[in-house]
C-alpha atoms as one frame of an Amber mdcrd trajectory, in Angstrom:
protein
 -32.678  67.149 -62.944 -29.694  65.744 -60.022 -30.267  62.557 -57.578 -31.919
  64.132 -55.100 -34.442  66.182 -57.103 -34.894  62.633 -58.901 -36.517  60.748
 -55.817 -38.261  63.540 -54.495 -40.271  63.217 -57.616 -40.650  59.163 -57.655
 -41.726  59.509 -54.334 -43.944  62.703 -54.874 -45.671  60.262 -58.129 -45.532
  57.111 -55.688 -48.057  59.149 -53.399 -49.983  60.724 -56.341 -51.040  56.813
 -57.426 -51.591  55.747 -54.111 -54.098  58.768 -53.835 -55.495  57.979 -56.969
 -56.397  54.878 -56.019 -58.381  55.667 -52.484 -59.731  58.563 -54.028 -61.561
  56.697 -56.902 -62.778  54.058 -53.710 -63.606  57.574 -52.430 -65.892  58.861
 -55.296 -67.738  55.331 -56.252 -69.162  55.651 -53.058 -70.027  59.378 -52.917
 -71.977  58.887 -56.032 -73.663  55.936 -55.028 -74.589  57.045 -51.331 -76.225
  60.190 -53.674 -78.020  57.663 -55.986 -79.552  55.482 -52.609 -81.108  57.997
 -51.405 -82.646  59.455 -54.500 -86.654  58.185 -54.377 -86.434  56.036 -57.296
 -84.034  53.379 -55.191 -86.895  53.456 -51.948 -89.625  51.754 -51.479 -90.362
  54.147 -48.382 -88.229  57.190 -46.834 -87.389  56.703 -43.398 -83.739  55.782
 -43.575 -80.471  58.554 -43.149 -78.397  59.805 -45.646 -75.587  58.073 -43.226
 -77.493  54.378 -43.792 -76.807  54.534 -46.904 -72.813  55.486 -46.495 -73.181
  53.051 -44.991 -74.455  51.109 -47.813 -72.370  52.457 -50.796 -68.987  51.985
 -47.825 -69.786  48.272 -47.812 -71.053  47.898 -51.222 -68.466  49.105 -52.746
 -65.675  47.911 -49.682 -67.714  43.951 -51.010 -67.732  44.035 -47.013 -71.975
  42.854 -47.338 -72.446  44.396 -43.508 -75.599  47.059 -43.536 -77.780  48.370
 -41.117 -81.283  47.249 -42.347 -82.914  44.685 -44.851 -81.814  45.807 -48.511
 -84.829  43.914 -50.377 -86.693  45.821 -48.074 -85.688  49.349 -48.631 -84.966
  49.249 -51.836 -86.311  49.215 -55.030 -85.309  47.000 -58.159 -83.107  49.745
 -58.960 -81.462  50.650 -56.198 -81.148  47.105 -55.394 -79.047  47.095 -59.195
 -77.523  50.391 -58.006 -76.130  47.999 -55.246 -74.384  45.468 -57.567 -72.895
  47.912 -60.095 -71.079  49.255 -56.964 -70.742  45.764 -55.419 -69.054  44.868
 -59.003 -66.968  48.178 -58.792 -65.548  47.534 -55.229 -64.887  43.720 -55.736
 -62.800  44.579 -59.334 -61.541  48.638 -58.578 -62.630  51.789 -60.384 -59.394
  52.581 -62.375 -59.757  49.146 -62.559 -62.476  48.772 -64.615 -62.395  52.206
 -66.728 -58.327  51.291 -67.438 -60.118  48.537 -68.462 -62.759  50.963 -70.576
 -59.767  52.372 -72.608 -57.857  48.849 -73.458 -61.010  48.159 -75.655 -61.287
  50.797 -76.931 -57.909  50.624 -77.886 -56.264  53.363 -76.290 -52.872  52.713
 -75.331 -52.073  53.342 -71.908 -49.570  55.819 -70.425 -46.878  54.642 -69.467
 -47.946  56.361 -65.358 -51.760  54.705 -65.915 -49.325  51.441 -66.403 -47.646
  52.085 -62.940 -51.504  52.846 -61.024 -52.459  49.571 -62.935 -49.877  47.256
 -61.558 -50.743  48.855 -57.881 -54.317  48.571 -58.614 -53.715  44.586 -59.552
 -51.058  43.988 -56.704 -48.578  42.874 -59.668 -44.840  43.042 -60.063 -43.720
  45.255 -63.473 -46.063  47.174 -65.865 -44.595  44.791 -68.617 -48.209  42.859
 -69.951 -50.737  44.665 -67.924 -53.325  45.203 -70.138 -53.548  41.825 -71.698
 -53.667  40.647 -67.577 -56.999  43.119 -67.263 -58.403  41.983 -69.738 -57.886
  38.074 -68.499 -59.480  39.447 -65.431 -61.830  40.528 -67.032 -62.270  37.302
 -68.189 -62.304  35.344 -65.525 -65.135  37.427 -63.717 -67.522  37.098 -66.421
 -67.015  32.557 -66.559 -67.048  31.966 -62.858 -70.300  34.907 -62.330 -72.205
  33.372 -66.071 -71.480  29.837 -64.607 -72.571  31.113 -61.129 -75.798  32.529
 -62.908 -76.825  29.420 -64.282 -76.332  27.115 -61.743 -78.149  29.677 -59.203
 -80.909  30.308 -61.475 -81.676  26.432 -61.805 -82.921  26.869 -57.426 -84.412
  30.338 -57.680 -86.317  30.262 -61.156 -88.115  27.721 -59.175 -88.448  29.590
 -55.602 -89.084  32.683 -57.773 -90.460  32.136 -61.124 -88.204  32.941 -64.167
 -87.456  36.806 -64.851 -86.655  37.037 -60.775 -85.077  33.904 -60.615 -81.988
  34.443 -63.460 -81.720  38.206 -61.234 -81.786  36.363 -57.992 -79.412  34.103
 -59.418 -76.928  36.702 -60.982 -77.152  39.011 -57.978 -75.862  36.727 -55.896
 -73.220  35.421 -58.130 -71.125  38.684 -58.750 -72.394  39.193 -54.707 -70.176
  35.632 -53.987 -67.659  35.843 -56.637 -66.573  39.931 -54.965 -67.393  38.386
 -52.226 -69.337  40.258 -51.171 -72.185  38.677 -49.042 -74.401  41.394 -50.112
 -78.502  38.717 -50.671 -82.021  39.968 -51.432 -83.337  36.294 -49.246 -84.108
  38.742 -46.173 -82.137  39.008 -42.856 -81.654  34.998 -42.754 -79.545  35.088
 -45.210 -79.258  31.965 -46.507 -79.781  30.686 -43.444 -83.320  28.771 -45.082
 -81.004  27.054 -47.929 -78.450  25.111 -44.873 -79.203  21.947 -46.987 -79.983
  22.451 -50.800 -76.145  21.257 -51.709 -76.660  22.825 -55.299 -76.910  26.236
 -53.552 -73.858  25.679 -50.448 -71.343  24.744 -53.399 -71.707  26.741 -56.022
 -71.677  29.752 -53.176 -68.394  28.710 -51.496 -66.521  27.960 -55.836 -67.691
  30.942 -56.142 -66.376  32.454 -52.432 -62.597  30.603 -53.020 -62.251  31.505
 -57.205 -63.275  35.579 -55.693 -60.714  34.479 -52.758 -57.955  33.231 -54.612
 -56.739  35.821 -57.327 -56.559  36.223 -60.575 -52.641  36.376 -59.749 -53.572
  32.153 -58.846 -55.775  31.674 -62.003 -53.703  32.835 -64.833 -50.758  30.930
 -62.895 -53.147  28.281 -62.840 -54.252  27.868 -66.972 -51.224  28.931 -68.198
 -49.125  26.435 -66.063 -52.224  23.917 -67.222 -51.770  24.463 -70.805 -48.229
  23.834 -70.946 -47.402  21.313 -67.862 -50.537  19.331 -67.089 -49.047  16.246
 -66.074 -46.841  18.469 -63.850 -48.880  21.710 -62.994 -47.899  21.867 -59.627
 -44.325  22.300 -60.038 -44.383  24.737 -62.249 -46.385  27.080 -59.912 -44.920
  30.446 -59.101 -44.416  30.380 -55.143 -47.050  32.827 -54.777 -49.673  30.755
 -56.116 -48.238  26.948 -54.263 -48.710  29.554 -51.146 -51.703  30.326 -52.313
 -53.390  27.491 -52.648 -51.289  26.154 -49.302 -52.650  28.164 -46.933 -56.705
  28.123 -48.533 -56.877  25.010 -48.462 -55.106  25.217 -43.938 -57.285  27.823
 -43.125 -60.348  26.645 -45.106 -59.739  23.113 -43.210 -59.231  24.495 -39.615
 -61.895  26.919 -39.715 -64.367  23.762 -40.438 -62.987  21.281 -38.002 -62.897
  24.590 -35.854 -66.457  25.340 -36.536 -67.863  21.671 -35.947 -66.251  20.894
 -33.063 -66.839  23.958 -31.384 -70.459  24.149 -32.117 -71.176  20.502 -32.572
 -73.471  20.406 -28.795 -74.869  24.092 -30.093 -79.209  23.002 -30.544 -78.603
  27.016 -31.626 -76.558  26.129 -34.927 -75.886  22.817 -35.764 -76.764  20.757
 -32.356 -79.680  19.395 -33.805 -78.568  18.403 -37.424 -76.999  15.415 -38.549
 -73.260  14.451 -39.248 -73.422  15.283 -43.600 -75.804  18.719 -42.847 -73.492
  19.272 -39.077 -69.891  18.998 -42.153 -70.950  20.644 -44.815 -72.459  23.913
 -42.678 -69.258  23.778 -40.772 -67.885  23.799 -44.404 -69.571  26.789 -45.433
 -68.944  28.827 -42.716 -64.923  28.602 -42.673 -65.706  29.226 -46.321 -67.793
  32.321 -45.993 -64.728  33.660 -42.904 -62.071  34.288 -46.188 -64.700  37.480
 -46.497 -68.038  36.343 -47.899 -70.643  37.338 -45.571 -73.237  34.106 -46.535
 -74.675  32.226 -43.088 -76.310  29.422 -43.216 -76.610  30.499 -38.511 -77.637
  33.064 -36.739 -74.053  34.398 -35.639 -75.141  35.630 -32.287 -76.451  32.652
 -31.205 -72.301  31.316 -31.705 -70.654  29.990 -28.738 -68.265  32.825 -28.455
 -64.819  29.940 -28.084 -66.181  30.012 -32.235 -67.019  33.540 -32.233 -62.789
  34.760 -31.356 -62.104  31.396 -33.747 -63.555  33.764 -36.709 -62.164  36.942
 -35.810 -58.800  36.083 -36.242 -60.171  33.791 -39.622 -61.723  36.951 -41.026
 -58.817  38.871 -39.228 -56.794  37.416 -41.728 -58.717  37.057 -44.873 -58.723
  36.155 -48.448 -55.142  36.605 -51.281 -53.476  39.237 -53.099 -55.079  39.941
 -55.638 -58.217  39.485 -55.773 -61.633  40.217 -54.742 -61.292  39.707 -51.251
 -59.875  41.637 -48.324 -58.011  41.068 -44.879 -54.676  40.890 -43.933 -54.383
  38.308 -46.302 -52.972  34.594 -47.056 -49.409  35.024 -47.458 -48.290  37.895
 -45.148 -49.535  35.401 -42.531 -47.513  32.728 -44.373 -44.729  34.786 -44.773
 -44.923  35.908 -40.419 -45.460  32.179 -39.489 -41.769  31.381 -41.840 -40.038
  34.108 -39.818 -41.100  33.435 -36.172 -40.062  29.586 -37.688 -36.595  30.763
 -39.318 -36.195  33.304 -35.990 -36.911  30.354 -33.796 -34.668  27.267 -35.252
 -31.739  30.175 -35.918 -31.494  30.027 -39.985 -29.543  33.199 -40.879 -32.387
  32.905 -44.189 -35.888  32.618 -44.304 -36.568  30.171 -47.024 -39.952  28.037
 -48.271 -39.565  25.788 -50.963 -35.612  26.344 -52.092 -36.231  29.845 -52.639
 -35.048  32.143 -50.100 -37.796  34.774 -48.983 -36.211  38.671 -48.722 -35.785
  40.302 -45.630 -37.110  43.076 -47.112 -40.310  41.096 -47.799 -40.276  39.292
 -44.133 -40.553  42.778 -42.749 -42.656  44.331 -45.232 -45.477  41.236 -44.069
 -44.557  42.459 -39.886 -45.663  45.532 -40.693 -49.126  44.420 -42.659 -50.560
  42.679 -39.606 -48.901  44.923 -36.674 -50.465  48.160 -38.345 -53.985  46.113
 -39.671 -54.474  44.542 -36.039 -53.188  47.888 -34.481 -56.185  49.259 -36.399
 -58.802  46.784 -35.554 -57.597  47.635 -31.973 -58.287  51.245 -32.243 -61.876
  50.867 -34.164 -62.139  47.982 -30.846 -61.470  50.603 -28.160 -63.539  53.485
 -29.812 -66.451  50.630 -30.022 -66.459  49.777 -26.678 -67.353  52.981 -25.875
 -69.638  53.851 -27.942 -71.954  50.930 -27.924 -73.912  48.548 -25.642 -72.901
  45.005 -26.976 -71.743  42.482 -25.815 -67.527  42.833 -26.356 -67.156  39.595
 -28.025 -70.317  40.442 -30.410 -68.796  44.612 -30.744 -65.139  42.517 -32.110
 -66.694  40.155 -34.122 -68.309  43.112 -36.460 -64.330  44.990 -35.942 -62.924
  41.969 -37.171 -65.620  41.496 -40.129 -65.537  45.542 -41.219 -61.586  45.431
 -41.724 -62.058  42.180 -43.293 -64.635  42.991 -45.448 -66.194  39.342 -44.298
 -69.689  41.437 -44.055 -71.355  38.644 -40.580 -72.913  40.700 -38.294 -74.075
  38.596 -34.525 -76.489  41.587 -34.489 -74.748  44.241 -33.851 -75.353  46.541
 -37.264 -78.664  47.569 -37.338 -78.117  48.869 -33.643 -74.913  51.344 -33.963
 -74.951  54.733 -32.934 -74.078  57.072 -36.191 -70.521  57.313 -34.198 -70.515
  53.327 -34.202 -71.628  53.157 -38.211 -68.509  55.882 -39.453 -66.248  53.593
 -36.871 -67.430  50.531 -39.014 -67.088  52.354 -42.171 -63.411  53.148 -41.906
 -62.410  50.539 -40.870 -64.225  48.797 -43.967 -62.366  51.302 -45.958 -59.459
  50.234 -44.000 -59.369  47.543 -44.881 -60.190  47.885 -48.489 -57.331  49.624
 -49.510 -55.431  49.507 -46.308 -53.751  46.486 -48.067 -52.458  48.221 -51.514
 -51.431  52.112 -49.370 -49.089  50.033 -46.625 -47.424  47.739 -49.359 -46.588
  51.116 -51.743 -45.887  53.440 -48.180 -43.984  50.899 -46.465 -41.922  49.576
 -49.756 -41.372  52.390 -52.265 -40.096  54.897 -49.237 -37.613  52.094 -47.451
 -36.070  51.749 -51.297 -35.815  55.425 -52.161 -35.089  56.511 -48.482 -31.962
  53.249 -48.245 -29.650  54.683 -49.318 -30.142  57.942 -47.503 -29.809  56.773
 -44.413 -27.607  57.590 -41.721 -25.878  54.470 -40.115 -25.366  54.914 -36.152
 -23.161  52.502 -33.526 -25.394  49.350 -31.841 -27.210  49.948 -29.380 -27.939
  47.106 -26.360 -31.523  46.553 -25.452 -32.731  43.819 -23.608 -36.146  42.004
 -24.238 -38.056  39.490 -22.904
């Protein structure tokens, strides 16, 4: 086999990996939608298949947009199916499938390791099995802790067994950044002043949104360098922590100032209550989808700010969606480098390659184009206010799940568009990273060089 044939084989293999990741989500969505249509899953039969499919897509893509209240439509079995879809969607079907093989002490093939490398956003295939175990350990730890703490509140309100079940459901939903709840159409509005529920939900959202890579890095550095923890963190972890903290602060202050005098949201609250609610909404914009105020009642500037934050989303290798915090940071650094006239993109005494910068810009531009296309289509098919449609689009693509009363009124065409946005938002970064890095490297040596051309800009 010559070099050209080897390159073609590698390219086919990489695209095969992308297809397996993408189709694994499709398979879970299809099976989930069928299970949700069964009589044992429903309290009544007034819901069409496209609505069950919408719920399956929303749960598997850990979004949280719903055309109806799931606690009113689905029986306990139906709710458990939704919960399973959320868990599978948060971790990834292939992660769970390959973890089962690891637990059964079956050795992963090299192809399986390559698959998991892409699914988990890892740089190499070394110790993939060990990393997968750590992912599950962190998931169990956070979700179990959240279940216990939330059950303290819910047991007193709903009774022992139902309280524990509600604690488990909302803990899994929060950690997976899904935003599904069993509390009715008001979501967590009735708990907007409940310190315990707010802190636990926010903690789970942030934990899931940071990404497992960061938690593994934090744990390893804490064991070896307790006093100089930050110094020894990887560049990726530092960027994620800085960007997450910055976006949370920007979201909190922005929401607080823009909604300060709005009587339909936080206008009538005390200062402390306003800050808590603002921080909660800033946190949930990290792709979680819970809300403690009515999204429809937000002022238009607030909806625009929320849309921008939802578009960014969470961090790689976690349960969140969106463009990702690291992509935004690299874009900002790249623009700064160009404006200052520097030759190299640097941060924290490290140089970022041009390939990584180009990849970040590519991901951002394609993500924006996809969202813009969805916005254009929905502006034609739906009769809602444009700002609310935009809010819905960025919520879907960022797999957030917040809605300004648009989801329940969507036409069938609109539901299909939103489902495509949710699906693309969940798997898009993986497929884009693979396509625009592997193809680049494989075709790099085969590109023909032409004379420079001059084009006027600006």
